[in-house]
mmCIF file of C-alpha atoms and ligand atoms in Angstrom:
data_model
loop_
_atom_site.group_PDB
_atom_site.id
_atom_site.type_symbol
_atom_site.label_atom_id
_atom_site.label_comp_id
_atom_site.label_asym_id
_atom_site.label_seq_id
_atom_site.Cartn_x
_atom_site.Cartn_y
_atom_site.Cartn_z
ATOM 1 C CA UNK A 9 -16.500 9.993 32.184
ATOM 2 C CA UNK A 10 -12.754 9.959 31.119
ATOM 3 C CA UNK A 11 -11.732 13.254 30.671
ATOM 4 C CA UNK A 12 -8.576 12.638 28.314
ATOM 5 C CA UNK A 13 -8.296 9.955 25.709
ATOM 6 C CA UNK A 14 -5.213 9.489 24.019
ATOM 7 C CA UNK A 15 -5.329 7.150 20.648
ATOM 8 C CA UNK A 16 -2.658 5.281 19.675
ATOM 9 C CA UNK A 17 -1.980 3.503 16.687
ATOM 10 C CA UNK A 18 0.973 0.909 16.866
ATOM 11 C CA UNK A 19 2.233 -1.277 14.092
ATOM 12 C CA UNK A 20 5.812 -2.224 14.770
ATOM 13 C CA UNK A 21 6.653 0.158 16.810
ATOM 14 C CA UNK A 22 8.181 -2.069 20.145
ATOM 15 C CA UNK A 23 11.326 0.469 19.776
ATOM 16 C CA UNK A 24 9.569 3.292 21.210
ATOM 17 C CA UNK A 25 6.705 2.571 22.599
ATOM 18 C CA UNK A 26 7.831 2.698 26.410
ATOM 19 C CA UNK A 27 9.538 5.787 25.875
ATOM 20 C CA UNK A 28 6.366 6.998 24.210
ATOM 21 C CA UNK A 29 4.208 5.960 26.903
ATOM 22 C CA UNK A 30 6.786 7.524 29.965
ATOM 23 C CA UNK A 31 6.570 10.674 27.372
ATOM 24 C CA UNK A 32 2.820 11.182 27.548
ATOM 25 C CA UNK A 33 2.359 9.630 31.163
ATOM 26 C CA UNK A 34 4.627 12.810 32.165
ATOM 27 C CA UNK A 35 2.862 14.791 30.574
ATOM 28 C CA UNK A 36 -0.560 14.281 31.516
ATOM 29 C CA UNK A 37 -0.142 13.582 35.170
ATOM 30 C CA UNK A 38 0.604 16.829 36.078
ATOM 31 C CA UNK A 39 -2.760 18.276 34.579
ATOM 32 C CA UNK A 40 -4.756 16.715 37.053
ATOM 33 C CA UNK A 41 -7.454 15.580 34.951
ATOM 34 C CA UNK A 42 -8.341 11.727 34.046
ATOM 35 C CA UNK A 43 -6.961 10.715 31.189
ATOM 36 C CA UNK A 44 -7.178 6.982 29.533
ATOM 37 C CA UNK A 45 -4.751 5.840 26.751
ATOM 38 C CA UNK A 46 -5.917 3.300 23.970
ATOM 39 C CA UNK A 47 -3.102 1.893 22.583
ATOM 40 C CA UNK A 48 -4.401 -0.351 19.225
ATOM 41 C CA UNK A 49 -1.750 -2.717 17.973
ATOM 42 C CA UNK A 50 -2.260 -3.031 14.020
ATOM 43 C CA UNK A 51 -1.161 -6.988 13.920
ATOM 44 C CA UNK A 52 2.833 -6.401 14.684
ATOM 45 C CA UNK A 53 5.562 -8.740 14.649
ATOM 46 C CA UNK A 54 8.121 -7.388 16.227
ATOM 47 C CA UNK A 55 6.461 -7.649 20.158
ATOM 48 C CA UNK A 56 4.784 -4.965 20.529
ATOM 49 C CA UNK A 57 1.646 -6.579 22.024
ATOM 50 C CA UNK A 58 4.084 -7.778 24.896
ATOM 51 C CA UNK A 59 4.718 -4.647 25.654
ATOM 52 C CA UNK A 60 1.262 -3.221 25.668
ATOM 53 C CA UNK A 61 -0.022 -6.215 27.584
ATOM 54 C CA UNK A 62 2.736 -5.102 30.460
ATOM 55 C CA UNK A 63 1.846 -1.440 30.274
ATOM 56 C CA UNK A 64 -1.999 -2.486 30.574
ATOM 57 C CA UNK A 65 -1.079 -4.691 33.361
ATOM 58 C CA UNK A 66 0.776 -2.017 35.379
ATOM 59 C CA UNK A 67 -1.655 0.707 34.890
ATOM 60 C CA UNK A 68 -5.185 0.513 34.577
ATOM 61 C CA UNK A 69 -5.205 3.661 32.533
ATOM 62 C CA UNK A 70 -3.835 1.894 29.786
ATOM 63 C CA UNK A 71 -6.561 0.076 27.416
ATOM 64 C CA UNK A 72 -5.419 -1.904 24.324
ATOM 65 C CA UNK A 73 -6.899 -3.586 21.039
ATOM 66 C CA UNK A 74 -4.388 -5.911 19.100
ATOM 67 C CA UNK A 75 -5.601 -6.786 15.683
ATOM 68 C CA UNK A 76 -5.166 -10.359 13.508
ATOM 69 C CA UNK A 77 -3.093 -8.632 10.994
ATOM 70 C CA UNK A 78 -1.579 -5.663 9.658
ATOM 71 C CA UNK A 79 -4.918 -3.393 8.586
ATOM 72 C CA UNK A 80 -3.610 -0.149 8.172
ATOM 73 C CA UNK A 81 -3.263 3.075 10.293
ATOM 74 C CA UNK A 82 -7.062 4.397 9.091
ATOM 75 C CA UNK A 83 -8.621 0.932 10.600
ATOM 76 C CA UNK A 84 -5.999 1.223 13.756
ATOM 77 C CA UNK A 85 -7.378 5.036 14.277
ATOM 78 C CA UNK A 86 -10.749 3.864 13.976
ATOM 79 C CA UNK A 87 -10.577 1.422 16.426
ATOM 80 C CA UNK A 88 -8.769 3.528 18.905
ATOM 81 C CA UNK A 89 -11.641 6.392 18.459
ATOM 82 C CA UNK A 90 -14.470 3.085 18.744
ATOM 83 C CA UNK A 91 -12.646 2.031 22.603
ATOM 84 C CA UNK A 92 -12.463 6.335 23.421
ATOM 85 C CA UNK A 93 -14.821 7.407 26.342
ATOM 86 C CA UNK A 94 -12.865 10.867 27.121
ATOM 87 C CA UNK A 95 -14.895 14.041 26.344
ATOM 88 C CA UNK A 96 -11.458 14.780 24.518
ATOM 89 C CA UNK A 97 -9.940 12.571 22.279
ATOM 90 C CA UNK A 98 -5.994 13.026 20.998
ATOM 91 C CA UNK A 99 -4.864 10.989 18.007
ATOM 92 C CA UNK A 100 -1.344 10.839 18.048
ATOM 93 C CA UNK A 101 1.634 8.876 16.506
ATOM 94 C CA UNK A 102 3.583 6.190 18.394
ATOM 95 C CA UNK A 103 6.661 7.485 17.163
ATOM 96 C CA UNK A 104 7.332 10.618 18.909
ATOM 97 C CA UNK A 105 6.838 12.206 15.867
ATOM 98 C CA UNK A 106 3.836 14.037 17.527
ATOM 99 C CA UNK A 107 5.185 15.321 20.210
ATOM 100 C CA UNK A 108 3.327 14.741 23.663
ATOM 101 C CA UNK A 109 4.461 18.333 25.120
ATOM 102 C CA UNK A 110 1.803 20.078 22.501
ATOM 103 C CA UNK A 111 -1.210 18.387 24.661
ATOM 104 C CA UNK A 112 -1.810 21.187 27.156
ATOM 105 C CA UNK A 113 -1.763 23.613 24.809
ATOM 106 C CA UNK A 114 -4.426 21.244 22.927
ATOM 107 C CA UNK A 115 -6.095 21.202 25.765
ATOM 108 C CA UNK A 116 -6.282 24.465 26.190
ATOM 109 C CA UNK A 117 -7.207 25.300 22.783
ATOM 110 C CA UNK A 118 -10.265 22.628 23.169
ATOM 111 C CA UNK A 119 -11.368 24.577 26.714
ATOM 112 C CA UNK A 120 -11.927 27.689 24.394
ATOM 113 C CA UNK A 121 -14.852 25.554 22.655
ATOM 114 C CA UNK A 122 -12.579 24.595 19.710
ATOM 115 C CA UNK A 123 -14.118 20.805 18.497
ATOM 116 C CA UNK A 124 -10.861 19.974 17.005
ATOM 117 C CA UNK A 125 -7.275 21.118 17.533
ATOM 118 C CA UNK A 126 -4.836 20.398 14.612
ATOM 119 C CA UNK A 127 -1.320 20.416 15.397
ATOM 120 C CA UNK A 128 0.367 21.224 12.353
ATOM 121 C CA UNK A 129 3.697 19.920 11.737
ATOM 122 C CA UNK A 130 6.081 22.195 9.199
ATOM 123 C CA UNK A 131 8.339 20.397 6.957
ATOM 124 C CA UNK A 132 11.728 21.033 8.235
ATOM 125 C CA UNK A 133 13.989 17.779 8.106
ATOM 126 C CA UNK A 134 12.215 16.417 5.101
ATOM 127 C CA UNK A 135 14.064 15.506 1.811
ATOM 128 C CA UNK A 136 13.358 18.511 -0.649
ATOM 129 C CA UNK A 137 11.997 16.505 -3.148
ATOM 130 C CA UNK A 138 9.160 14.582 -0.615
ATOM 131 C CA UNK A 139 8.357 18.585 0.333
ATOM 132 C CA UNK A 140 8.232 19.381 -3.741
ATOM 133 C CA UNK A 141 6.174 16.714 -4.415
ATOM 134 C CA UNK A 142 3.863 17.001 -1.145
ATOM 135 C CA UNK A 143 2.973 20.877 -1.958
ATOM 136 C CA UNK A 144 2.044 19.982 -5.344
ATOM 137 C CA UNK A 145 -0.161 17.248 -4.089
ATOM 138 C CA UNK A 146 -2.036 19.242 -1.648
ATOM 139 C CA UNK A 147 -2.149 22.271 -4.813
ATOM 140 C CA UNK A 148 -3.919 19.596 -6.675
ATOM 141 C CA UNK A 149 -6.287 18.616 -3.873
ATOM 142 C CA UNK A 150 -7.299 22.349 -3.049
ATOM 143 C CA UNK A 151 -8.379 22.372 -6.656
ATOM 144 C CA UNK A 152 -10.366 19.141 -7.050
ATOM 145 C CA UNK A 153 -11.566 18.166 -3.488
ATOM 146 C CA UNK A 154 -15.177 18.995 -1.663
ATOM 147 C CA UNK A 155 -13.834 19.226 1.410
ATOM 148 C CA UNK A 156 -10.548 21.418 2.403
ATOM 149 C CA UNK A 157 -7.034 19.283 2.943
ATOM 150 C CA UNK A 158 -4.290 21.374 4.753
ATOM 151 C CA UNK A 159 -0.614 20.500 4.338
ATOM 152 C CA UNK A 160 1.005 19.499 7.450
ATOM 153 C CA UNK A 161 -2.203 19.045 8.710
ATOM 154 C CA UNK A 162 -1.684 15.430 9.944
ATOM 155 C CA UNK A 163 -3.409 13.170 12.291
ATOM 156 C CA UNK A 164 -2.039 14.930 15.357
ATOM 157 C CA UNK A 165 -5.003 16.582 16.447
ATOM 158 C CA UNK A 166 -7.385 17.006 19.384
ATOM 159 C CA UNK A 167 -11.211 15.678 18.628
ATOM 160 C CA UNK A 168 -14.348 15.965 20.914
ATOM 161 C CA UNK A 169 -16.663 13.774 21.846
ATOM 162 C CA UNK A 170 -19.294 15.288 19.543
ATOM 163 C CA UNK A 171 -16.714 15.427 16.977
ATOM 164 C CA UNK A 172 -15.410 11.600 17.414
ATOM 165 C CA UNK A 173 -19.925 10.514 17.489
ATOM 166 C CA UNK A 174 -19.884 12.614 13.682
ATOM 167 C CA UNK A 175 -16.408 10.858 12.766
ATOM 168 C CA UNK A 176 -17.658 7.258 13.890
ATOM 169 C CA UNK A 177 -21.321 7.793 12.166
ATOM 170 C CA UNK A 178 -19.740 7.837 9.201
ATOM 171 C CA UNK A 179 -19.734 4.271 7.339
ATOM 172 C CA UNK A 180 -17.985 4.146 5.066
ATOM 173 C CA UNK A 181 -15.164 1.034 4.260
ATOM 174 C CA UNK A 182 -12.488 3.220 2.528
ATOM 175 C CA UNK A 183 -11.572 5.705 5.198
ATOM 176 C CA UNK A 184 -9.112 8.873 4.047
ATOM 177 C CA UNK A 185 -9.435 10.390 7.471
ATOM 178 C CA UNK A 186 -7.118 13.489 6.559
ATOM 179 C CA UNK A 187 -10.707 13.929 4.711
ATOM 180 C CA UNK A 188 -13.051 12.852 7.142
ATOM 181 C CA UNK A 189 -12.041 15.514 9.830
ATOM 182 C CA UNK A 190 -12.610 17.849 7.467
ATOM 183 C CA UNK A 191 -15.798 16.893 6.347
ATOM 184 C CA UNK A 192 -17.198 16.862 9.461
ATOM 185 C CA UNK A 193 -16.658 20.615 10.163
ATOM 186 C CA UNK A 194 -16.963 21.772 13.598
ATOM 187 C CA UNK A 195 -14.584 24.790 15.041
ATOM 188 C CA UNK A 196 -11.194 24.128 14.477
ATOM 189 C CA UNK A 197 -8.227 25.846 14.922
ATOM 190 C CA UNK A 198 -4.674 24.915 14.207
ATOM 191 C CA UNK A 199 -1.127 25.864 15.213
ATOM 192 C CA UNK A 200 2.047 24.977 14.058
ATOM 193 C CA UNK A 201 5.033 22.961 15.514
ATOM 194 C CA UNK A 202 8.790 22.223 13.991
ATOM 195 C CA UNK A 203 8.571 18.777 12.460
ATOM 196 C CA UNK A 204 10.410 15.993 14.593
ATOM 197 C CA UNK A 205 12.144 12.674 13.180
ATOM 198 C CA UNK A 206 10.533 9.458 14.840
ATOM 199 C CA UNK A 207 12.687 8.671 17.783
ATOM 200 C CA UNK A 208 13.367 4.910 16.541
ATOM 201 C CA UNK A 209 12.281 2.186 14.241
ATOM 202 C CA UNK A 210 11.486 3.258 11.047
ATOM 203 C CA UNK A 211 8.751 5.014 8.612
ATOM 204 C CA UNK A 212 5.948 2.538 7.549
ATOM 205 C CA UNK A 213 5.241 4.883 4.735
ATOM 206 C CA UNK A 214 7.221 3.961 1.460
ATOM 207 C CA UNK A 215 6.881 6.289 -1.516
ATOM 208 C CA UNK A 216 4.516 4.445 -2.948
ATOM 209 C CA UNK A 217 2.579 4.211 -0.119
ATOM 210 C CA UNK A 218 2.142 7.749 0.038
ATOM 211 C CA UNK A 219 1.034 7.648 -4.092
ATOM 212 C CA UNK A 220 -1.759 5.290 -3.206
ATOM 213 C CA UNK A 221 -2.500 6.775 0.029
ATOM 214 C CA UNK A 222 -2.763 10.016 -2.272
ATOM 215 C CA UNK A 223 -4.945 8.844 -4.894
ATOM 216 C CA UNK A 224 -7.237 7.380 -2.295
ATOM 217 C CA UNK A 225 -7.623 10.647 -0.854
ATOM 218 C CA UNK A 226 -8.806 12.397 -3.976
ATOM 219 C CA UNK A 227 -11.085 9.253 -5.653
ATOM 220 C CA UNK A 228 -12.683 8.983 -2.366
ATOM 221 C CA UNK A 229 -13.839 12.845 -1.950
ATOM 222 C CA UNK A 230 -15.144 14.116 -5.107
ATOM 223 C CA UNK A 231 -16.268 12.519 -8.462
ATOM 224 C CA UNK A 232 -14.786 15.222 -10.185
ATOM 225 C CA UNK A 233 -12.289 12.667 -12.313
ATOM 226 C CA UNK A 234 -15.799 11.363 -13.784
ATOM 227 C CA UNK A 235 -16.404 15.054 -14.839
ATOM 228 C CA UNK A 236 -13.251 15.256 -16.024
ATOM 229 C CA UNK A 237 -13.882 12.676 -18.640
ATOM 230 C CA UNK A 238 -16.824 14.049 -19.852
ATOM 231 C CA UNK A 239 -15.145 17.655 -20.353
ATOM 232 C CA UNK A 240 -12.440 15.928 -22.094
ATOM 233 C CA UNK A 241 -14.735 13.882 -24.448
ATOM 234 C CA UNK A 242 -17.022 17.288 -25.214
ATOM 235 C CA UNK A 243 -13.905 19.130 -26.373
ATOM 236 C CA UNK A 244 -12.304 16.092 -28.687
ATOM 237 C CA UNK A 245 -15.715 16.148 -29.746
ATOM 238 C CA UNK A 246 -16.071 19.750 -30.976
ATOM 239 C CA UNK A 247 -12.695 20.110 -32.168
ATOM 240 C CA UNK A 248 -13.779 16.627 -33.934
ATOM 241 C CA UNK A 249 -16.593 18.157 -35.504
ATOM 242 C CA UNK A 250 -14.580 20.990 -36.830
ATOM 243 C CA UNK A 251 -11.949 19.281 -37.816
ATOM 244 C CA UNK A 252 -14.438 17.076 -40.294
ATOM 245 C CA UNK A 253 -15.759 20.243 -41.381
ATOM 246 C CA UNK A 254 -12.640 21.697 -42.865
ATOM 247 C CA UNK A 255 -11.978 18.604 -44.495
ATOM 248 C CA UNK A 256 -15.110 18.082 -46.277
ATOM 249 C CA UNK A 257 -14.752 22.225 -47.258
ATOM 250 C CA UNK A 258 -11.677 21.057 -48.720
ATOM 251 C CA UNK A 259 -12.919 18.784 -50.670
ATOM 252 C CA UNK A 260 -15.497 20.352 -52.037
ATOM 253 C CA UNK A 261 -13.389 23.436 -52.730
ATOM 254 C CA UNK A 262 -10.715 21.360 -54.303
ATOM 255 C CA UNK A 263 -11.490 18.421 -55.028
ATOM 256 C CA UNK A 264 -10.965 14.883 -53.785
ATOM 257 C CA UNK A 265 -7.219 14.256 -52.217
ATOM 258 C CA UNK A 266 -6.504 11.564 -49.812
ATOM 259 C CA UNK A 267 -3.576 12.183 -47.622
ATOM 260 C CA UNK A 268 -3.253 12.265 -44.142
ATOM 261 C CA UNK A 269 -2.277 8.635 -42.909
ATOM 262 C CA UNK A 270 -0.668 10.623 -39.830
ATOM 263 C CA UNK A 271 -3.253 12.582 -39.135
ATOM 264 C CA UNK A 272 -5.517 8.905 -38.975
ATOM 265 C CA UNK A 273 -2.736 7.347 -37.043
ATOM 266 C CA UNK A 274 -2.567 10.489 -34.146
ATOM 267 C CA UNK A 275 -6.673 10.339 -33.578
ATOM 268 C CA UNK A 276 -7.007 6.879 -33.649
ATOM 269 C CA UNK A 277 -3.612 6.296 -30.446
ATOM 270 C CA UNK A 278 -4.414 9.470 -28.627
ATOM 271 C CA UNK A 279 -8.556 8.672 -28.403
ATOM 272 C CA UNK A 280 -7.495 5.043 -27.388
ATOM 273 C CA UNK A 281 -5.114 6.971 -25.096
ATOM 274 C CA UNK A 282 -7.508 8.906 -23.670
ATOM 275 C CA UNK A 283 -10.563 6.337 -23.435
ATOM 276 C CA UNK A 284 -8.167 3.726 -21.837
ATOM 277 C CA UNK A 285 -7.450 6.505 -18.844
ATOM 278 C CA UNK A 286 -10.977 7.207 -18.581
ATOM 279 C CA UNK A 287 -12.016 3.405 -18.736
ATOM 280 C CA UNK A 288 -9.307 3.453 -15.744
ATOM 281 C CA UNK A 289 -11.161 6.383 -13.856
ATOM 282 C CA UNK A 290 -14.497 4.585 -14.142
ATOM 283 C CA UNK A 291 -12.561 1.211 -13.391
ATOM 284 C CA UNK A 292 -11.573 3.249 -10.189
ATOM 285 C CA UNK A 293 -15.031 4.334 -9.090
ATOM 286 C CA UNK A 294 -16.423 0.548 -9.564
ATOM 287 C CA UNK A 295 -13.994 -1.043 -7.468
ATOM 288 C CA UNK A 296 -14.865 1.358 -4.180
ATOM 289 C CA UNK A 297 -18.219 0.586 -5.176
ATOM 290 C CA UNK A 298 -17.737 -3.715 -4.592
ATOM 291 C CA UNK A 299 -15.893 -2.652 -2.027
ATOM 292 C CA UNK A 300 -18.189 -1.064 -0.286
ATOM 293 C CA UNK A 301 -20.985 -3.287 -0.728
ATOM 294 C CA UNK A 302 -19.026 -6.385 0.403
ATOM 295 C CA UNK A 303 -19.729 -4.384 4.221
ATOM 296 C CA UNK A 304 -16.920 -6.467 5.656
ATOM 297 C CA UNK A 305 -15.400 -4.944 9.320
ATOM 298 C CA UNK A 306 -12.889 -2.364 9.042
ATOM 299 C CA UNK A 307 -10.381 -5.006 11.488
ATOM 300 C CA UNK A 308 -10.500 -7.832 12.960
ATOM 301 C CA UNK A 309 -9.640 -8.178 16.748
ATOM 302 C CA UNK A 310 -6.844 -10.520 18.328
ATOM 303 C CA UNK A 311 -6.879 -10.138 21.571
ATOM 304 C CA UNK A 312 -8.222 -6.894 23.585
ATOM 305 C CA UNK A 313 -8.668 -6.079 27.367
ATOM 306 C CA UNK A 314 -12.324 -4.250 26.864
ATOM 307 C CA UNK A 315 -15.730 -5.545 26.734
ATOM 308 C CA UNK A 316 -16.298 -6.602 23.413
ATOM 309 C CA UNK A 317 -19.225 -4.336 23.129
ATOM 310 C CA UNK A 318 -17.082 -1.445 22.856
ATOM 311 C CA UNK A 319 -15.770 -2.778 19.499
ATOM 312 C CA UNK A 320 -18.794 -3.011 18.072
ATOM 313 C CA UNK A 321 -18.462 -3.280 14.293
ATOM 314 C CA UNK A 322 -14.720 -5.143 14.641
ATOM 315 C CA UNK A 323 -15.195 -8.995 14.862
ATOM 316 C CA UNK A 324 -14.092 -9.905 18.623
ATOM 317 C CA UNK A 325 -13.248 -13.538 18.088
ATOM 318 C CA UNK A 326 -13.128 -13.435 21.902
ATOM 319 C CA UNK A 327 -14.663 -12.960 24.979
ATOM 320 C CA UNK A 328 -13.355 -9.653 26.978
ATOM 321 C CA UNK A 329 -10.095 -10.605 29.824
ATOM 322 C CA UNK A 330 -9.242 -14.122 27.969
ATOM 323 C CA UNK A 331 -6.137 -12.816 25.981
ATOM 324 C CA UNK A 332 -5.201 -15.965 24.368
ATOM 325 C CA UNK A 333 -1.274 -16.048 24.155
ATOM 326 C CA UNK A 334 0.899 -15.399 21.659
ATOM 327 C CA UNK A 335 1.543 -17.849 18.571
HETATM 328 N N1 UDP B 423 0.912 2.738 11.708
HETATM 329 C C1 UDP B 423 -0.085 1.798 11.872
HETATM 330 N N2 UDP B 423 -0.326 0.902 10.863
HETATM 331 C C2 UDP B 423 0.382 0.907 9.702
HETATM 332 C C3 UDP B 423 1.379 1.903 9.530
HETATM 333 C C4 UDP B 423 1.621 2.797 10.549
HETATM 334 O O1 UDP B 423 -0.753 1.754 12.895
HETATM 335 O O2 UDP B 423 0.120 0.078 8.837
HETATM 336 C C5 UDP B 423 1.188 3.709 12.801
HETATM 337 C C6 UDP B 423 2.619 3.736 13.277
HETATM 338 O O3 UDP B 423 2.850 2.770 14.269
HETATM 339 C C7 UDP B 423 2.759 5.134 13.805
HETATM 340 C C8 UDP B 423 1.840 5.936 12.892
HETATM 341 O O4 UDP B 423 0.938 4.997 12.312
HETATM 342 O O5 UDP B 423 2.292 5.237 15.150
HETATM 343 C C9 UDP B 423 2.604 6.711 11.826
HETATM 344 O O6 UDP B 423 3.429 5.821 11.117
HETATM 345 P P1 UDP B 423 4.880 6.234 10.611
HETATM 346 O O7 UDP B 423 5.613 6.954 11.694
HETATM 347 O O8 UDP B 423 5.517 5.001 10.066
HETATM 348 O O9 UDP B 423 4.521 7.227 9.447
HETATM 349 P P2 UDP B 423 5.251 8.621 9.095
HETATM 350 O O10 UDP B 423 5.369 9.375 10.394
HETATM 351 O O11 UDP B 423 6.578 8.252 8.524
HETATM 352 O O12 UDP B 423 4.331 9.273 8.117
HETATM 353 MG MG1 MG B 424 6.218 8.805 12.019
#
């Protein structure tokens, strides 16, 4: 068995990747152990598959997966972690961003019976606002989510093999991994490095990207927006039922008066408000629901240089060693 397996997600990224590759390559070699990198191409058009295909082909270390289109980092990380055989397993960016030097000390970490190292990236040489907006994010999410969600806490982390078996297990369609590690539990321990800008190319990660990516994180890991709702309703209720009190007191206290066209107007917009955003929440809740029952494959496979049995639940549209050329 593989002692080392490096993951790699890819999607555009034909400006670094060789400098990535030299980077962890010079790295690992000196540690003396086996090590295996899966490189997993999420459908670029810029060349990067070239590029992998030539790394493969000059080392046999080097395994890669290129997919039919652009299916996001979660499906590229998944299929990296499906083609893993190391008894470690290191998820890293392609960028630099994650910077290869950290693996011994990963490593190390791991050796002291650790299931999962976290690297932990700080936030220096991020806009102010991104950091503002991040750390009240992840305030939110320590309030509302099951499972514990650390800032900084990225995807740059060391995973056994028992720890990548739990991770694949789980089968779920809509995969918030930042959530998934954490579900699974297992010892971890984290340290922290000084966050890095990517070396070249650019961020794949537009703001509202990141708002998305965000909500998916909290819909898929708790229900609590459902309960939500229903402590909202209760409360308009009660204060409802009072309300309709006092007014018929009135009445029968004083006598019949009929103002309070404003008072109408304010119920009837804010409980249309406030059913409309709940309608939403449930709308939410439905749609992971079809889309989880549709099953479809997390990716679908271009071109690989593994067995296709490795890739189990990805259609392979081909048989392993025939990379078909590029259109
Ligand atoms: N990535 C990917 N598919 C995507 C977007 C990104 O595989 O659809 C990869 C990308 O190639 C990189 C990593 O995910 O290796 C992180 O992406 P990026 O550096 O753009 O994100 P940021 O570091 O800005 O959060
Ligand atoms: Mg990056």
């Amino acid at each position: 068995m593989v002692q080392i397996s490096i993951v790699v997600p890819c999607y555009n990224e034909s400006e670094v990747i060789e400098a990535f590759h030299d980077a962890v390559i010079t790295t690992l070699e000196p540690l003396g152990r086996t090590f295996e990198i899966c490189y997993v191409d999420d459908g670029s058009s810029d060349g990067t598959i070239a590029i992998l295909k030539d790394l493969a082909g000059a080392d046999r270390r080097v395994r890669y997966t290129s997919f039919s289109r652009n299916f996001g980092k979660e499906s590229a990380m998944l299929a990296g972690m499906r083609m893993s055989r190391g008894a470690a397993v290191v998820l890293m960016d392609a960028d630099l961003q994650h910077p290869p030097e950290f693996i011994p000390r990963m490593l190390e970490l791991h050796q002291h019976g650790y299931d999962q190292v976290i690297a932990q990236r700080d936030r220096t040489h991020e806009g102010a606002l991104r950091t503002a907006l991040c750390r009240a994010y992840y305030r939110l999410v320590r309030r509302c989510m099951n499972v514990e969600i650390v800032n900084g806490a990225g995807d740059f982390r060391l995973l056994s093999r028992r720890a990548i078996d739990a991770l694949l297990s789980l089968p779920e369609n809509n995969r918030f991994s930042k959530g998934l590690f954490s579900w699974i539990g297992f010892d971890t321990v984290s340290f922290t490095y000084e966050n890095v800008q990517r070396a070249a190319g650019q961020s794949k990660w537009s703001g509202r990207h990141l708002l998305n990516y965000g909500i998916d994180g909290l819909i898929s890991f708790n229900s609590r927006p459902l309960r939500l709702a229903i402590h909202t309703g209760l409360w308009l209720f009660l204060s409802a039922l009072v309300y309709a009190l006092w007014i018929i007191a009135n009445v029968v206290l004083d006598g019949v008066d009929t103002p309070g066209y404003a008072t109408l107007i304010t119920a009837v917009v804010a409980l249309s408000g406030i059913q409309l955003a709940t309608l939403g929440v449930i709308g939410e809740y439905v749609g992971r629901i079809y889309d989880e029952s549709k099953r479809r494959p997390h990716y679908v496979v271009r071109e690989t240089n593994e067995s296709a049995a490795v890739l189990d639940s990805g259609l392979s549209l081909e048989p392993a060693g025939q990379a078909r050329p590029e259109a």
